[in-house]
Coordinates of C-alpha atoms in Angstrom, one line a residue:
M662 CA -25.3 -41.4 17.7
A663 CA -22.5 -40.6 20.1
M664 CA -20.5 -43.7 18.9
D665 CA -21.1 -42.5 15.3
F666 CA -19.6 -39.2 16.1
I667 CA -16.6 -40.7 17.9
G668 CA -16.1 -43.0 14.9
K669 CA -16.0 -40.0 12.6
I670 CA -13.5 -38.2 14.8
L671 CA -11.2 -41.2 14.9
S672 CA -11.5 -41.7 11.2
F673 CA -10.7 -38.1 10.5
S674 CA -7.7 -38.3 12.9
V675 CA -6.3 -41.1 10.8
I676 CA -6.7 -38.9 7.7
V677 CA -5.0 -35.9 9.3
V678 CA -2.1 -37.9 10.6
A679 CA -1.6 -39.3 7.1
V680 CA -1.5 -35.9 5.5
Q681 CA 2.2 -35.5 6.0
A682 CA 2.9 -38.5 3.8
A683 CA 0.2 -37.7 1.3
S684 CA 0.5 -35.9 -2.0
L685 CA -1.1 -32.5 -2.6
A686 CA -3.9 -34.2 -4.6
D687 CA -4.7 -36.6 -1.8
Y688 CA -6.0 -33.9 0.5
C689 CA -7.1 -31.2 -1.9
T690 CA -10.8 -32.3 -1.6
V691 CA -14.0 -30.8 -0.2
D692 CA -14.3 -33.8 2.2
Y693 CA -10.9 -33.2 3.7
A694 CA -11.4 -29.4 3.9
S695 CA -14.7 -29.9 5.6
G696 CA -13.0 -31.7 8.4
V697 CA -10.4 -29.0 9.0
L698 CA -12.5 -25.9 8.9
P699 CA -11.5 -23.4 11.7
V700 CA -14.7 -23.9 13.6
Q701 CA -13.1 -23.4 17.0
D702 CA -14.3 -20.5 19.1
L703 CA -12.0 -17.7 17.9
G704 CA -13.9 -14.8 19.4
L705 CA -15.0 -13.5 16.0
G706 CA -18.8 -13.8 16.3
I707 CA -19.1 -15.7 13.0
T708 CA -20.6 -18.8 11.6
I709 CA -18.9 -20.8 8.8
D710 CA -21.1 -22.3 6.1
P711 CA -19.8 -25.8 5.4
S712 CA -21.8 -26.1 2.2
S713 CA -19.7 -23.2 0.7
I714 CA -16.5 -25.1 0.6
S715 CA -14.6 -25.6 -2.7
A716 CA -11.2 -27.2 -3.4
A717 CA -9.2 -26.8 -6.6
L718 CA -5.7 -28.3 -7.3
T719 CA -3.2 -26.3 -9.4
T720 CA 0.2 -27.8 -10.3
N721 CA 3.2 -26.5 -12.2
K722 CA 1.9 -22.9 -12.3
S723 CA 4.5 -20.3 -13.3
V724 CA 4.2 -17.1 -11.3
S725 CA 6.2 -13.9 -11.3
S726 CA 6.2 -10.6 -9.5
Q727 CA 8.6 -7.8 -8.6
W728 CA 7.6 -8.7 -5.0
F729 CA 8.7 -12.3 -5.1
G730 CA 10.6 -13.0 -8.3
A731 CA 9.7 -16.0 -10.5
A732 CA 8.7 -19.5 -9.4
V733 CA 6.8 -22.6 -10.4
I734 CA 4.4 -23.6 -7.7
D735 CA 1.8 -26.3 -6.7
Y736 CA -1.1 -25.5 -4.4
C737 CA -4.6 -26.4 -3.4
N738 CA -7.1 -23.5 -3.3
I739 CA -9.6 -23.9 -0.5
T740 CA -12.4 -21.3 -0.4
F741 CA -15.4 -21.1 2.0
A742 CA -17.8 -18.5 3.3
Y743 CA -18.9 -17.3 6.7
S744 CA -21.4 -14.8 8.1
H745 CA -21.4 -12.5 11.1
D746 CA -23.8 -13.5 13.7
G747 CA -26.8 -11.1 14.0
I748 CA -26.2 -9.4 10.6
A749 CA -28.8 -10.2 7.9
N750 CA -27.7 -11.1 4.3
D751 CA -24.1 -11.1 5.3
I752 CA -21.6 -13.4 3.5
V753 CA -17.8 -13.1 3.5
H754 CA -15.7 -15.3 1.2
V755 CA -12.1 -16.3 2.0
S756 CA -9.6 -18.2 -0.1
Y757 CA -6.5 -20.0 1.1
L758 CA -3.8 -21.4 -1.1
V759 CA -2.3 -24.4 0.6
P760 CA 1.3 -25.7 -0.2
S761 CA 2.1 -29.4 -0.5
P762 CA 3.0 -31.1 2.8
D763 CA 6.7 -31.4 2.0
K764 CA 6.9 -27.6 1.4
F765 CA 5.0 -26.5 4.4
A766 CA 7.2 -24.5 6.9
N767 CA 4.7 -23.8 9.7
R768 CA 3.7 -20.4 8.3
Y769 CA 0.6 -18.5 7.3
V770 CA 0.6 -15.3 5.1
S771 CA -2.2 -12.8 4.4
T772 CA -1.9 -10.6 1.3
G773 CA -3.6 -7.2 0.8
G774 CA -5.2 -5.3 -2.0
G775 CA -4.7 -2.1 -4.0
G776 CA -6.7 1.0 -5.0
L777 CA -10.1 0.3 -3.6
A778 CA -9.8 -3.5 -3.8
I779 CA -9.3 -5.4 -0.6
N780 CA -7.3 -8.2 -2.3
S781 CA -5.0 -8.4 -5.3
G782 CA -6.3 -11.8 -6.4
G783 CA -3.7 -14.2 -7.6
S784 CA -1.0 -11.6 -8.3
S785 CA 0.1 -11.5 -4.6
S786 CA -1.0 -14.7 -2.9
P787 CA 1.7 -16.9 -4.5
V788 CA 4.3 -15.3 -2.2
G789 CA 2.9 -17.4 0.6
I790 CA 3.4 -20.7 -1.3
I791 CA 6.9 -19.6 -2.2
V792 CA 7.9 -19.3 1.5
G793 CA 6.1 -22.5 2.6
A794 CA 2.9 -20.9 4.0
V795 CA -0.8 -21.1 3.6
S796 CA -1.7 -17.9 1.8
G797 CA -5.0 -16.1 2.3
I798 CA -7.2 -13.4 0.7
T799 CA -10.6 -12.1 1.5
D800 CA -13.5 -10.5 -0.4
G801 CA -14.4 -8.3 2.6
G802 CA -18.0 -9.4 2.3
F803 CA -18.5 -7.3 -0.8
G804 CA -20.0 -10.1 -2.9
N805 CA -17.1 -11.8 -4.6
F806 CA -13.3 -11.5 -4.9
N807 CA -13.6 -9.1 -7.8
T808 CA -15.9 -6.6 -6.2
Q809 CA -14.3 -3.5 -4.8
Y810 CA -15.1 -1.4 -1.8
D811 CA -16.5 1.5 -3.8
D812 CA -19.1 -0.7 -5.3
V813 CA -20.7 -1.4 -1.9
F814 CA -19.8 1.8 0.0
L815 CA -23.2 3.4 -0.4
L816 CA -26.4 1.6 0.6
A817 CA -28.3 4.5 -1.1
K818 CA -27.5 8.2 -1.8
G819 CA -26.6 9.8 1.5
T820 CA -26.4 6.4 3.4
I821 CA -23.0 4.9 4.2
N822 CA -22.6 1.1 4.4
W823 CA -20.7 1.2 7.7
Q824 CA -20.4 -2.6 7.9
A825 CA -18.5 -2.6 4.6
T826 CA -16.5 0.4 5.7
Y827 CA -15.3 -1.2 8.8
M828 CA -14.6 -4.5 7.0
F829 CA -12.5 -2.6 4.4
G830 CA -10.9 -0.5 7.1
Y831 CA -9.6 -3.3 9.3
Q832 CA -12.1 -6.0 10.3
A833 CA -12.0 -8.3 7.2
H834 CA -8.2 -8.7 7.4
H835 CA -8.4 -9.4 11.1
E836 CA -10.9 -12.2 10.4
L837 CA -9.0 -13.5 7.4
A838 CA -5.8 -13.9 9.5
T839 CA -7.5 -15.3 12.6
L840 CA -9.3 -17.9 10.6
G841 CA -6.3 -18.5 8.4
K842 CA -3.9 -19.3 11.2
Q843 CA -6.4 -21.8 12.8
F844 CA -7.2 -23.3 9.4
T845 CA -3.5 -23.8 8.8
R846 CA -3.0 -25.5 12.1
N847 CA -6.0 -27.8 11.5
F848 CA -5.0 -28.6 7.9
F849 CA -1.6 -29.8 8.8
N850 CA -2.5 -31.2 12.2
T851 CA 0.0 -28.9 13.9
S852 CA -0.1 -29.3 17.7
N853 CA -0.5 -26.2 19.9
D854 CA 3.0 -26.8 21.1
N855 CA 4.3 -26.0 17.6
K856 CA 4.2 -22.3 16.6
I857 CA 2.5 -21.3 13.4
Y858 CA 4.3 -18.1 12.3
S859 CA 2.1 -15.6 10.7
Y860 CA 3.0 -12.9 8.2
Y861 CA 1.5 -10.2 6.0
Q862 CA 2.5 -8.5 2.7
G863 CA 0.7 -5.7 0.9
C864 CA 1.3 -2.5 -0.9
S865 CA -0.6 0.8 -1.4
E866 CA -4.1 0.0 -0.1
G867 CA -2.6 -3.3 0.9
G868 CA 0.1 -1.4 2.9
R869 CA -2.6 0.5 4.7
E870 CA -4.4 -2.7 5.5
G871 CA -1.2 -4.1 7.0
W872 CA -0.9 -1.0 9.3
S873 CA -4.6 -1.3 10.2
Q874 CA -3.7 -4.6 11.8
I875 CA -0.5 -3.4 13.5
Q876 CA -2.4 -0.5 15.1
R877 CA -5.2 -2.6 16.4
F878 CA -4.2 -6.3 16.7
A879 CA -0.6 -6.2 18.1
D880 CA 0.1 -10.0 18.1
Q881 CA -1.8 -10.8 14.9
F882 CA 1.4 -11.2 12.8
D883 CA 4.9 -12.1 13.7
G884 CA 6.1 -10.0 10.7
L885 CA 4.8 -7.7 8.1
V886 CA 5.9 -6.1 4.8
T887 CA 4.0 -2.9 4.1
G888 CA 4.7 -1.0 0.9
A889 CA 3.7 2.6 0.1
P890 CA 0.8 2.5 2.7
A891 CA -2.2 4.7 1.9
F892 CA -1.9 6.5 5.2
R893 CA -4.1 9.5 5.9
F894 CA -6.9 8.2 3.6
S895 CA -8.7 11.5 3.4
H896 CA -5.6 13.6 2.9
L897 CA -4.2 11.3 0.3
Q898 CA -7.3 10.9 -1.8
T899 CA -8.3 14.6 -1.7
N900 CA -4.7 15.5 -2.5
H901 CA -5.0 13.8 -5.9
L902 CA -6.8 17.0 -6.9
S903 CA -3.9 19.2 -5.9
G904 CA -2.4 19.4 -9.4
G905 CA -5.6 20.7 -10.9
V906 CA -6.0 23.3 -8.2
I907 CA -2.4 24.4 -8.6
G908 CA -2.8 24.7 -12.4
A909 CA -6.0 26.7 -12.0
S910 CA -4.3 29.1 -9.5
I911 CA -1.5 29.7 -12.0
G912 CA -3.8 29.7 -15.0
Y913 CA -2.0 27.0 -16.9
Y914 CA -2.3 23.3 -17.4
P915 CA 1.0 22.0 -18.8
P916 CA 0.7 19.5 -21.6
P917 CA 1.8 16.0 -20.5
C918 CA 4.8 16.2 -22.8
E919 CA 6.0 19.4 -21.2
L920 CA 5.8 17.8 -17.7
E921 CA 7.5 14.6 -19.0
K922 CA 10.4 16.7 -20.3
I923 CA 10.8 18.4 -17.0
V924 CA 10.9 15.0 -15.3
N925 CA 13.6 13.8 -17.7
L926 CA 15.7 16.9 -17.3
T927 CA 15.4 16.6 -13.5
I928 CA 16.6 13.0 -13.6
A929 CA 19.5 13.8 -15.9
T930 CA 20.6 16.7 -13.6
C931 CA 20.1 15.0 -10.3
D932 CA 21.4 11.6 -11.2
S933 CA 25.0 12.2 -10.2
L934 CA 24.2 13.8 -6.8
D935 CA 24.4 10.3 -5.2
G936 CA 28.0 9.9 -6.4
R937 CA 27.1 7.6 -9.4
V938 CA 25.6 8.2 -12.8
D939 CA 23.2 5.3 -13.4
G940 CA 19.9 6.9 -14.5
V941 CA 18.6 6.9 -11.0
I942 CA 18.0 9.7 -8.5
A943 CA 19.0 7.9 -5.4
R944 CA 19.1 11.2 -3.5
S945 CA 15.8 13.0 -4.3
D946 CA 16.5 15.0 -1.1
L947 CA 19.7 16.5 -2.5
C948 CA 17.8 17.1 -5.7
K949 CA 15.1 19.0 -3.8
L950 CA 17.7 21.0 -2.1
N951 CA 19.8 21.8 -5.2
F952 CA 17.8 21.5 -8.4
D953 CA 16.2 24.7 -9.9
Y954 CA 13.2 24.0 -12.2
N955 CA 13.8 27.3 -13.8
S956 CA 16.9 25.9 -15.5
T957 CA 14.5 23.8 -17.8
I958 CA 12.7 26.9 -19.3
G959 CA 13.1 27.0 -23.0
E960 CA 14.1 23.4 -23.4
P961 CA 12.2 21.8 -26.4
Y962 CA 9.8 18.9 -26.1
Y963 CA 8.0 16.7 -28.6
C964 CA 5.6 13.8 -28.3
P965 CA 3.6 12.2 -31.1
A966 CA -0.1 11.8 -31.0
S967 CA -1.3 8.9 -28.8
T968 CA -4.5 6.9 -28.6
G969 CA -4.0 6.6 -24.9
G970 CA -4.0 3.5 -22.7
F971 CA -3.0 2.3 -19.3
P972 CA 0.0 0.4 -17.9
G973 CA -0.4 -3.3 -17.1
G974 CA -2.9 -4.4 -14.5
P975 CA -6.6 -4.0 -13.9
P976 CA -8.0 -1.2 -16.2
S977 CA -10.5 -0.1 -13.5
L978 CA -7.7 0.6 -11.1
H979 CA -5.6 2.5 -13.7
R980 CA -8.5 4.6 -14.8
R981 CA -8.6 5.9 -11.2
Q982 CA -4.9 6.3 -10.7
F983 CA -4.0 7.5 -14.2
P984 CA -7.1 9.4 -15.3
G985 CA -5.2 11.6 -17.8
A986 CA -4.1 8.6 -19.9
G987 CA -6.6 9.1 -22.7
P988 CA -6.0 10.1 -26.3
T989 CA -3.6 13.0 -26.8
P990 CA -2.7 15.1 -29.8
E991 CA 0.9 15.7 -31.1
Q992 CA 2.7 18.0 -28.6
N993 CA 5.5 20.2 -29.8
G994 CA 7.0 23.2 -28.0
T995 CA 9.4 24.5 -25.3
I996 CA 9.1 24.4 -21.6
T997 CA 7.4 27.6 -20.4
A998 CA 7.8 29.7 -17.3
K999 CA 4.2 28.8 -16.3
G1000 CA 4.9 25.1 -16.8
V1001 CA 7.9 25.4 -14.5
A1002 CA 5.7 27.3 -12.0
V1003 CA 3.2 24.5 -11.9
A1004 CA 6.0 21.9 -11.5
S1005 CA 7.7 23.8 -8.8
A1006 CA 4.5 24.5 -6.8
F1007 CA 3.3 20.9 -7.2
T1008 CA 6.6 19.5 -5.9
N1009 CA 6.4 21.9 -2.9
G1010 CA 3.0 20.6 -2.0
L1011 CA -0.3 22.3 -1.1
I1012 CA -0.1 25.6 0.9
D1013 CA -3.2 27.4 2.1
S1014 CA -4.1 31.0 1.8
N1015 CA -2.4 31.7 5.1
G1016 CA 0.9 30.3 3.8
K1017 CA 0.5 27.2 6.0
R1018 CA 1.2 23.6 4.8
I1019 CA -1.7 21.4 3.9
Y1020 CA -0.1 18.3 2.5
I1021 CA 2.9 16.9 0.5
N1022 CA 3.5 15.8 -3.1
P1023 CA 6.0 13.4 -4.7
Q1024 CA 9.8 13.9 -4.7
P1025 CA 11.6 15.5 -7.6
G1026 CA 12.1 13.0 -10.4
S1027 CA 8.7 11.5 -9.9
S1028 CA 6.2 11.7 -12.7
F1029 CA 3.7 14.5 -12.3
A1030 CA 0.7 12.1 -12.4
D1031 CA -1.6 14.2 -10.3
A1032 CA -0.7 17.4 -12.2
T1033 CA -1.1 15.8 -15.7
P1034 CA -4.2 17.2 -17.5
Q1035 CA -6.5 15.5 -19.9
Y1036 CA -7.2 16.7 -23.4
N1037 CA -10.7 17.9 -24.3
Q1038 CA -11.4 16.7 -27.8
D1039 CA -14.3 19.2 -28.1
T1040 CA -12.6 22.4 -27.0
K1041 CA -9.1 21.3 -28.2
T1042 CA -7.7 22.4 -24.8
W1043 CA -6.0 20.9 -21.8
E1044 CA -8.0 20.7 -18.6
P1045 CA -7.7 19.1 -15.2
S1046 CA -8.6 15.5 -14.9
L1047 CA -11.5 14.9 -12.5
A1048 CA -12.2 11.2 -13.0
G1049 CA -9.5 9.8 -10.8
L1050 CA -9.4 8.8 -7.1
G1051 CA -9.5 12.4 -6.0
G1052 CA -12.7 13.3 -7.7
Q1053 CA -14.3 10.0 -6.7
Y1054 CA -13.4 10.5 -3.1
I1055 CA -15.2 13.9 -3.0
T1056 CA -18.3 12.9 -4.8
R1057 CA -18.8 9.4 -3.2
Y1058 CA -17.1 9.5 0.2
L1059 CA -17.7 13.1 1.2
N1060 CA -20.8 14.1 -0.7
L1061 CA -22.3 10.6 -0.5
E1062 CA -23.4 10.6 -4.2
D1063 CA -23.5 7.6 -6.4
K1064 CA -21.0 9.0 -8.9
D1065 CA -17.3 8.8 -9.5
V1066 CA -16.5 12.0 -11.3
L1067 CA -16.3 15.5 -9.9
D1068 CA -18.2 18.0 -12.1
S1069 CA -15.5 20.7 -12.1
L1070 CA -12.9 22.5 -9.9
E1071 CA -14.7 25.8 -10.3
N1072 CA -14.2 27.8 -7.0
V1073 CA -12.1 24.9 -5.6
T1074 CA -9.0 26.3 -3.9
A1075 CA -6.2 24.9 -1.8
D1076 CA -8.3 26.0 1.2
T1077 CA -11.2 23.9 -0.1
L1078 CA -9.0 20.9 -0.4
R1079 CA -7.8 21.5 3.2
D1080 CA -11.4 21.6 4.5
W1081 CA -12.3 18.5 2.5
M1082 CA -9.4 16.7 4.1
A1083 CA -10.5 17.7 7.6
L1084 CA -14.1 16.6 6.9
G1085 CA -13.0 13.2 5.7
M1086 CA -10.5 12.7 8.5
Q1087 CA -13.2 13.4 11.1
R1088 CA -15.7 11.0 9.4
Y1089 CA -13.3 8.1 8.8
Y1090 CA -10.8 8.5 11.6
D1091 CA -11.6 5.2 13.2
S1092 CA -11.9 3.2 10.0
L1093 CA -9.8 4.4 7.0
Q1094 CA -7.4 7.1 8.2
T1095 CA -5.0 4.5 9.7
T1096 CA -2.5 6.8 11.4
W1097 CA -2.5 5.8 15.1
P1098 CA 1.1 6.4 16.1
D1099 CA 1.4 4.5 19.4
I1100 CA 2.2 0.9 18.5
T1101 CA 3.9 0.0 21.8
S1102 CA 1.7 -3.1 22.0
F1103 CA 3.1 -4.3 18.7
K1104 CA 6.6 -3.9 19.9
S1105 CA 5.8 -5.6 23.2
A1106 CA 4.4 -8.6 21.3
G1107 CA 7.8 -9.1 19.6
S1108 CA 6.4 -8.4 16.1
K1109 CA 8.5 -6.9 13.3
V1110 CA 7.6 -4.7 10.3
I1111 CA 9.6 -3.8 7.2
H1112 CA 8.2 -0.7 5.5
V1113 CA 9.2 0.1 1.9
H1114 CA 8.4 3.0 -0.3
G1115 CA 9.5 3.9 -3.9
E1116 CA 11.3 7.2 -3.6
A1117 CA 9.8 8.3 -7.0
D1118 CA 6.3 7.2 -6.2
S1119 CA 3.9 9.5 -8.0
S1120 CA 0.7 8.1 -6.4
I1121 CA 1.6 8.1 -2.7
P1122 CA 4.5 10.5 -1.8
A1123 CA 7.4 8.8 -0.2
A1124 CA 7.5 11.5 2.4
S1125 CA 4.1 10.2 3.6
S1126 CA 5.9 7.1 4.9
V1127 CA 8.7 9.1 6.5
H1128 CA 6.1 11.3 8.2
Y1129 CA 4.3 8.3 9.7
Y1130 CA 7.6 6.7 10.8
D1131 CA 8.5 10.0 12.6
S1132 CA 5.1 10.1 14.1
V1133 CA 5.6 6.7 15.7
R1134 CA 9.2 7.6 16.7
N1135 CA 8.2 10.9 18.3
T1136 CA 5.1 9.4 20.0
M1137 CA 6.9 6.3 21.5
Y1138 CA 10.4 7.8 22.0
G1139 CA 10.0 11.5 22.2
G1140 CA 12.0 11.7 25.4
L1141 CA 15.1 10.2 23.7
G1142 CA 17.7 11.8 21.6
Y1143 CA 17.5 11.3 17.8
D1144 CA 20.1 8.5 17.5
E1145 CA 18.7 6.7 20.6
S1146 CA 15.1 6.9 19.2
I1147 CA 16.2 5.5 15.9
A1148 CA 18.0 2.6 17.7
A1149 CA 14.8 1.9 19.6
M1150 CA 12.7 1.9 16.4
D1151 CA 15.3 -0.5 14.8
E1152 CA 14.3 -3.2 17.3
F1153 CA 10.9 -3.7 15.6
Y1154 CA 10.3 -1.2 12.7
R1155 CA 12.6 -0.5 9.8
L1156 CA 11.8 1.8 6.8
Y1157 CA 13.6 1.6 3.4
L1158 CA 13.2 4.0 0.5
V1159 CA 13.8 2.5 -2.9
P1160 CA 15.9 4.8 -5.1
G1161 CA 14.0 5.6 -8.3
G1162 CA 11.2 3.3 -7.3
A1163 CA 7.7 4.1 -8.5
H1164 CA 4.3 3.1 -6.9
C1165 CA 4.7 -0.5 -5.6
G1166 CA 7.3 -1.4 -8.3
S1167 CA 10.1 -0.4 -10.5
N1168 CA 10.0 2.8 -12.5
R1169 CA 10.0 2.9 -16.3
D1170 CA 11.6 6.4 -16.1
Q1171 CA 14.4 5.0 -13.8
P1172 CA 14.4 1.3 -14.4
N1173 CA 17.9 0.7 -13.0
G1174 CA 16.5 1.4 -9.5
G1175 CA 15.0 -2.0 -9.3
W1176 CA 12.7 -3.3 -6.5
P1177 CA 13.2 -5.5 -3.4
A1178 CA 11.9 -9.0 -4.4
T1179 CA 12.7 -10.9 -1.2
T1180 CA 11.4 -8.6 1.5
L1181 CA 9.0 -11.2 2.9
Q1182 CA 12.0 -13.5 3.3
S1183 CA 13.8 -10.7 5.1
V1184 CA 11.1 -10.2 7.7
I1185 CA 10.8 -14.0 8.2
E1186 CA 14.6 -14.1 9.0
W1187 CA 14.1 -11.3 11.4
A1188 CA 11.0 -12.8 13.1
E1189 CA 12.1 -16.4 13.3
K1190 CA 15.9 -16.1 13.7
G1191 CA 16.4 -12.6 15.0
V1192 CA 18.4 -11.5 11.9
A1193 CA 17.5 -7.9 11.5
P1194 CA 18.3 -6.5 8.0
D1195 CA 20.7 -3.5 8.1
T1196 CA 20.2 -3.2 4.3
L1197 CA 17.5 -4.7 2.2
Q1198 CA 18.3 -6.8 -0.9
N1199 CA 17.3 -5.1 -4.1
T1200 CA 17.2 -5.9 -7.8
G1201 CA 18.3 -3.7 -10.7
G1202 CA 21.6 -1.8 -10.6
I1203 CA 21.3 -1.0 -6.9
D1204 CA 22.0 -4.2 -4.9
S1205 CA 21.2 -2.9 -1.4
L1206 CA 18.7 -0.4 0.2
C1207 CA 19.8 1.7 3.1
K1208 CA 17.7 1.7 6.3
W1209 CA 16.1 5.1 7.1
P1210 CA 17.4 7.6 8.1
L1211 CA 20.6 6.6 6.4
R1212 CA 20.9 7.7 2.8
P1213 CA 22.8 6.1 -0.1
L1214 CA 26.1 7.7 -1.3
W1215 CA 28.6 6.0 -3.7
S1216 CA 32.3 6.7 -3.2
N1217 CA 34.8 7.2 -6.1
N1218 CA 35.6 3.5 -6.2
G1219 CA 31.9 2.6 -6.6
T1220 CA 31.3 1.5 -3.1
L1221 CA 27.8 2.1 -1.6
D1222 CA 27.9 3.9 1.8
C1223 CA 24.8 4.5 3.9
V1224 CA 25.4 7.9 5.4
I1225 CA 23.6 10.2 7.8
D1226 CA 22.9 13.7 6.4
S1227 CA 20.9 16.0 8.7
E1228 CA 20.1 18.6 6.0
S1229 CA 18.7 15.9 3.7
I1230 CA 16.7 14.4 6.6
Q1231 CA 15.2 17.8 7.4
S1232 CA 14.0 18.1 3.8
W1233 CA 11.7 15.1 4.5
T1234 CA 10.3 16.6 7.6
Y1235 CA 6.9 18.4 7.4
T1236 CA 4.4 20.0 9.8
F1237 CA 0.9 20.2 8.5
D1238 CA 0.2 23.5 10.3
A1239 CA -2.8 24.4 8.1
F1240 CA -4.8 22.1 10.5
K1241 CA -5.7 23.0 14.1
F1242 CA -5.1 19.3 15.1
Q1243 CA -2.3 16.8 14.9
V1244 CA -1.9 15.0 11.6
Y1245 CA 0.2 11.9 12.2

């Protein structure tokens, strides 16, 4: 029996050595994958099920994304399942896309999810293949790769599925990467003397997932790209109701066409503040300091009747993020003083009854997504939308009810939202909030992070990322002067705001702003060669993105300068003094 085992090992070793000369099809088999499973003791407390393995070959697949451009790729998709020791009925599926041997560059990449999904399926994972890496996704143990966290959050009314919550919060991605790095090493027979570089890329929920790893597992990744992270989970989700509450306090819900007209006029007026007229507000801070919404009162607007619909992507996600995108009647009128009052108060952000700041909202020039009402076909009136992420968060995650729609905003004030935020922060601080500001261990590990955020993001305010950046800076380098603390941050953490950028992509209202498509390549250059990006390569009409806190300004000859502007920087700085505790 011992000789049989040794014989199998020797036979397998021959197969592994030959992989470098083999074609993709030669090793994209269940038999080969069975021999390279990451069964080493990785300290995860899991057991891999060898009978769960599948292997599927894909060749000449055309892929495209604003995050990685367009490419034609070949890969082998290996999936398998594992269970956590001591947990009954527990199954987690992971999927790894493997490049051909001649394209492998000793790299592993994890990609994250969006909304309440822990993965983005095949829309993000090709980025790994493009950079010569094995690319992994997880289903979090939720049942399959299409099942989202909210589907498994409640075990029953009033009973939280804490295992799923911690998996969604951080554990699943830790396991995915730990297994993925070892699987990569095994698959390509890479000796322990040769480093496997590991990376992460994700946006929105995926951005939060990336930070969940930085804050807990310092040496998990050599480099990360985190876009528009869903920091402060409780504050963010509850704040999606702020537009409805502000509208109720003013007694007016502006028709979507009125709000859209205000946005268009804002863009037209603030476009030139950056020194160039190109249809993009590259300095939303100057816009905030100088633009008066009252100047739009009396301007006409018109929109034809619409049957509704959602932008591209998963309909379930867009129903949550764009709940007001249902059928609408013809809209014809002029911008009103009350409409401007709603727009102005919304941009200013939530303030409680004591005049203290609760939270922040998107920059001027962003769409008023969270203030956009829905049309009630029965009453023929506009009313706040309650079916999005905000309403779902209150009913499901705070009230622990198996429902996704808040019944009404009756008696709900800014103070109510403040108290809901505090409740959720307390309940999910160690799982979903993801705001731990001391990442000294991450810096000490030599890891790097590039953090990007669309300046006109209407789902997660760009100032959210600035606030977290400053929380890290003040926590780690509070004893240094401002310039010195920025220089210290530059060694491992760089933030870039994308002018005119929307949520995790380019903006249909400001399309010339573009989006950075080679950000992962930039962090790879930084991690592997020490080449830190002073600016970030961008698409569209703006070639380069300035590193925070530098802000873009074009000179008369059309040259882009990245300048420091203390008044503008101050406009991004907030203290959430409505709470009696620190909100990082």
